[in-house]
Amino acid sequence: MADNIARVFADAIATDPTRPLLTWYDDATGERTELSGATLANWVAKTANLLVDEVAVGPGDVAAVLLPPHWQTAAVLLGCWSAGLTVADTPGDVDVLFAAATRMAEADAWSAGERYVLALDPFALPMRQVPPGFADYVSEVRAHGDHFSPYAKGGPVEAELLARATARAAQWGIGRGDRVLIDTGAYPDPVDWLLAPLTANATTVLCANADPSTLPTRATTERVTHPLP
């Protein structure tokens, strides 16, 4: 089993970078965003370049990611792992922090060298008013390069994350080429909504604020083969 999340991501898009890898729905706003493997890889590369070139972090450094399941969260997490960072899960001192605009109070519990805020708006629109002490992730990341060569060795906890994700994919019977429908309210852990499908080389339809009445039709429209229970 691979111990490098960047390699797992690269393998997941290698066969067909143009296929929809992650399709995002938010039933509270009506948003639908579809990202091919190539498009998501572009966002991941820009994020990793932001971290390395602007924040000057790399292997051995630590990030905090205070974000809900979202396609931009996928880009941030995969960018952090590509740059060799460890993603912390308990408040403390970190080198860089990414936080949703709705979680500013929670961000105060962390001490971070650099702080980025994400509005998570449709179409990745930049923020009109950026909170003091933060930079707007969307505005900053767009200026960085579209290609990044991930570090060969993953962070110290990546093998554990991938082992958990592989076990989850096996538990749910997710296989290569499956299209998985995931309710983020039921599965908020990125091991479940992001890494488990990637380890199985599956694609994802990710639904936030899911309206149960829409899911059967969505599953048909999106050609879902594997809705999570």
XYZ file of C-alpha atoms in Angstrom:
229
model
C 0.000 0.000 0.000
C 1.290 3.492 -0.846
C 2.335 5.692 2.073
C 2.205 8.892 0.041
C -1.116 10.665 -0.496
C 0.249 12.664 -3.421
C 1.077 9.396 -5.216
C -2.400 8.024 -4.530
C -3.915 11.210 -5.974
C -1.649 11.071 -9.036
C -2.574 7.438 -9.644
C -6.287 8.267 -9.348
C -6.121 10.775 -12.202
C -3.481 9.122 -14.381
C -5.811 6.895 -16.411
C -8.083 9.722 -17.536
C -7.361 13.218 -16.198
C -10.472 14.550 -17.955
C -13.015 12.368 -16.151
C -15.082 14.060 -13.415
C -13.141 13.229 -10.251
C -15.097 15.269 -7.715
C -18.576 16.696 -8.257
C -19.738 19.056 -5.528
C -23.350 19.851 -4.615
C -24.661 22.193 -1.934
C -28.410 21.803 -1.656
C -28.641 24.915 0.552
C -27.353 27.169 -2.237
C -28.092 25.124 -5.360
C -24.406 25.077 -6.265
C -22.968 22.356 -8.460
C -19.260 22.347 -9.284
C -17.600 19.576 -11.254
C -13.845 19.121 -11.221
C -11.945 16.805 -13.504
C -8.808 15.205 -12.195
C -6.766 17.703 -14.197
C -8.646 20.689 -12.777
C -8.343 19.507 -9.190
C -4.654 18.755 -9.779
C -4.228 22.346 -10.949
C -5.710 23.682 -7.709
C -3.597 21.256 -5.688
C -0.414 22.361 -7.465
C -1.235 26.040 -6.935
C -1.838 25.369 -3.231
C 1.431 23.468 -2.845
C 3.323 26.242 -4.647
C 1.667 28.826 -2.397
C 2.902 26.905 0.637
C 6.438 26.385 -0.617
C 7.068 29.704 -2.389
C 5.058 32.153 -0.287
C 4.819 30.589 3.174
C 8.237 28.867 2.889
C 7.102 25.616 4.495
C 7.770 22.001 3.604
C 8.402 18.556 5.067
C 8.323 18.629 8.856
C 6.054 21.671 9.017
C 2.459 21.608 10.213
C -0.826 22.992 8.860
C -4.224 23.461 10.459
C -7.216 23.018 8.153
C -10.428 24.305 9.736
C -12.660 23.647 6.754
C -15.797 21.590 6.131
C -16.035 19.001 3.358
C -15.842 21.004 0.122
C -14.022 20.846 -3.195
C -11.759 23.705 -2.094
C -10.992 21.785 1.097
C -9.875 18.882 -1.073
C -7.468 21.234 -2.879
C -6.090 22.605 0.396
C -5.600 19.200 2.014
C -4.034 17.603 -1.048
C -1.843 20.679 -1.511
C -0.614 20.431 2.079
C 0.181 16.739 1.708
C 1.897 17.325 -1.642
C 4.148 19.894 0.022
C 5.032 17.381 2.730
C 3.117 19.070 5.537
C 1.415 17.288 8.399
C -2.204 18.334 8.993
C -2.831 18.767 12.709
C -6.147 17.873 14.328
C -5.790 19.473 17.769
C -5.273 23.191 18.536
C -1.701 24.335 19.032
C 1.216 25.941 17.234
C 1.255 25.446 13.457
C 3.142 26.971 10.561
C 0.106 27.795 8.439
C -3.636 27.811 8.990
C -6.560 27.614 6.563
C -9.971 28.467 7.992
C -13.484 28.904 6.698
C -14.911 32.389 7.119
C -17.531 30.880 9.423
C -14.853 29.495 11.785
C -12.904 32.617 12.702
C -13.555 32.186 16.424
C -12.227 28.636 16.308
C -9.099 29.816 14.509
C -8.206 31.921 17.548
C -7.307 28.721 19.402
C -4.389 28.151 17.017
C -1.089 29.988 16.810
C -0.043 30.167 13.165
C 2.699 31.860 11.214
C 0.464 32.486 8.189
C -3.344 32.473 8.030
C -5.636 32.057 5.040
C -9.402 32.405 5.006
C -11.796 30.706 2.587
C -15.287 32.019 1.896
C -16.150 28.789 0.028
C -18.357 30.798 -2.305
C -19.665 29.385 -5.585
C -17.252 29.780 -8.509
C -14.397 30.373 -6.028
C -15.080 34.090 -5.870
C -12.608 36.186 -3.850
C -13.740 37.722 -0.567
C -14.844 41.349 -0.566
C -13.840 41.878 3.052
C -10.948 39.848 4.417
C -10.758 39.482 8.210
C -7.762 41.221 9.830
C -4.751 38.962 10.164
C -5.795 36.720 7.262
C -5.125 36.550 3.545
C -7.803 35.440 1.081
C -6.840 31.967 -0.107
C -8.622 32.242 -3.457
C -6.971 35.560 -4.343
C -3.518 34.423 -3.257
C -3.497 30.923 -4.724
C -4.390 31.991 -8.255
C -1.014 33.723 -8.665
C 0.951 30.506 -8.208
C 2.153 27.915 -10.676
C 0.017 25.194 -12.220
C 2.562 22.394 -11.724
C 4.221 21.005 -8.625
C 6.431 17.971 -8.060
C 5.318 16.427 -4.754
C 7.895 15.391 -2.229
C 8.824 11.744 -2.564
C 8.147 10.856 1.059
C 4.845 11.566 2.753
C 4.417 13.128 6.165
C 4.719 10.904 9.242
C 0.988 10.307 9.574
C 0.135 9.829 5.892
C 0.591 6.047 5.970
C -1.847 5.862 8.879
C -4.399 8.024 7.064
C -4.127 5.917 3.926
C -4.455 2.692 5.910
C -7.666 4.001 7.462
C -8.952 5.153 4.077
C -8.161 1.822 2.430
C -9.975 -0.006 5.214
C -13.014 2.234 4.798
C -13.104 1.696 1.046
C -12.947 -2.066 1.608
C -15.642 -1.881 4.299
C -17.980 -0.079 1.912
C -17.045 -2.202 -1.084
C -15.784 0.741 -3.151
C -13.887 -0.481 -6.186
C -11.897 0.911 -9.077
C -14.078 2.998 -11.382
C -16.960 3.347 -8.929
C -18.774 6.661 -8.651
C -19.536 7.232 -4.989
C -22.336 9.423 -3.594
C -21.412 10.882 -0.194
C -23.560 12.944 2.179
C -21.053 15.203 3.938
C -23.333 15.483 6.956
C -22.951 11.761 7.535
C -19.273 11.554 6.572
C -17.426 14.784 7.517
C -14.029 13.106 8.004
C -11.716 13.644 4.985
C -10.533 10.062 5.403
C -14.068 9.095 4.353
C -15.153 11.723 1.841
C -11.781 12.362 0.174
C -9.184 9.670 0.765
C -11.272 6.481 0.748
C -12.526 7.023 -2.837
C -9.051 8.079 -3.987
C -7.390 4.951 -2.591
C -9.927 2.854 -4.526
C -9.457 4.911 -7.724
C -13.118 5.911 -7.573
C -14.787 9.259 -8.279
C -16.984 11.183 -5.886
C -20.290 13.042 -5.873
C -20.102 15.075 -2.682
C -23.341 16.507 -1.286
C -23.527 19.165 1.427
C -26.782 20.069 3.199
C -28.221 17.132 1.332
C -31.927 17.121 0.597
C -32.875 13.424 0.858
C -35.635 13.879 -1.713
C -33.102 14.869 -4.398
C -30.580 12.099 -3.851
C -32.231 9.280 -5.859
C -32.543 11.480 -8.956
C -29.035 12.825 -8.456
C -27.647 9.319 -8.182
C -29.207 8.496 -11.554
C -28.120 11.746 -13.213
C -24.549 11.437 -11.957
C -24.373 7.711 -12.809
C -23.596 6.808 -9.227
C -22.644 3.169 -8.731
C -22.087 3.257 -5.000
C -24.090 5.517 -2.629
C -22.674 5.322 0.881
C -25.164 4.032 3.500
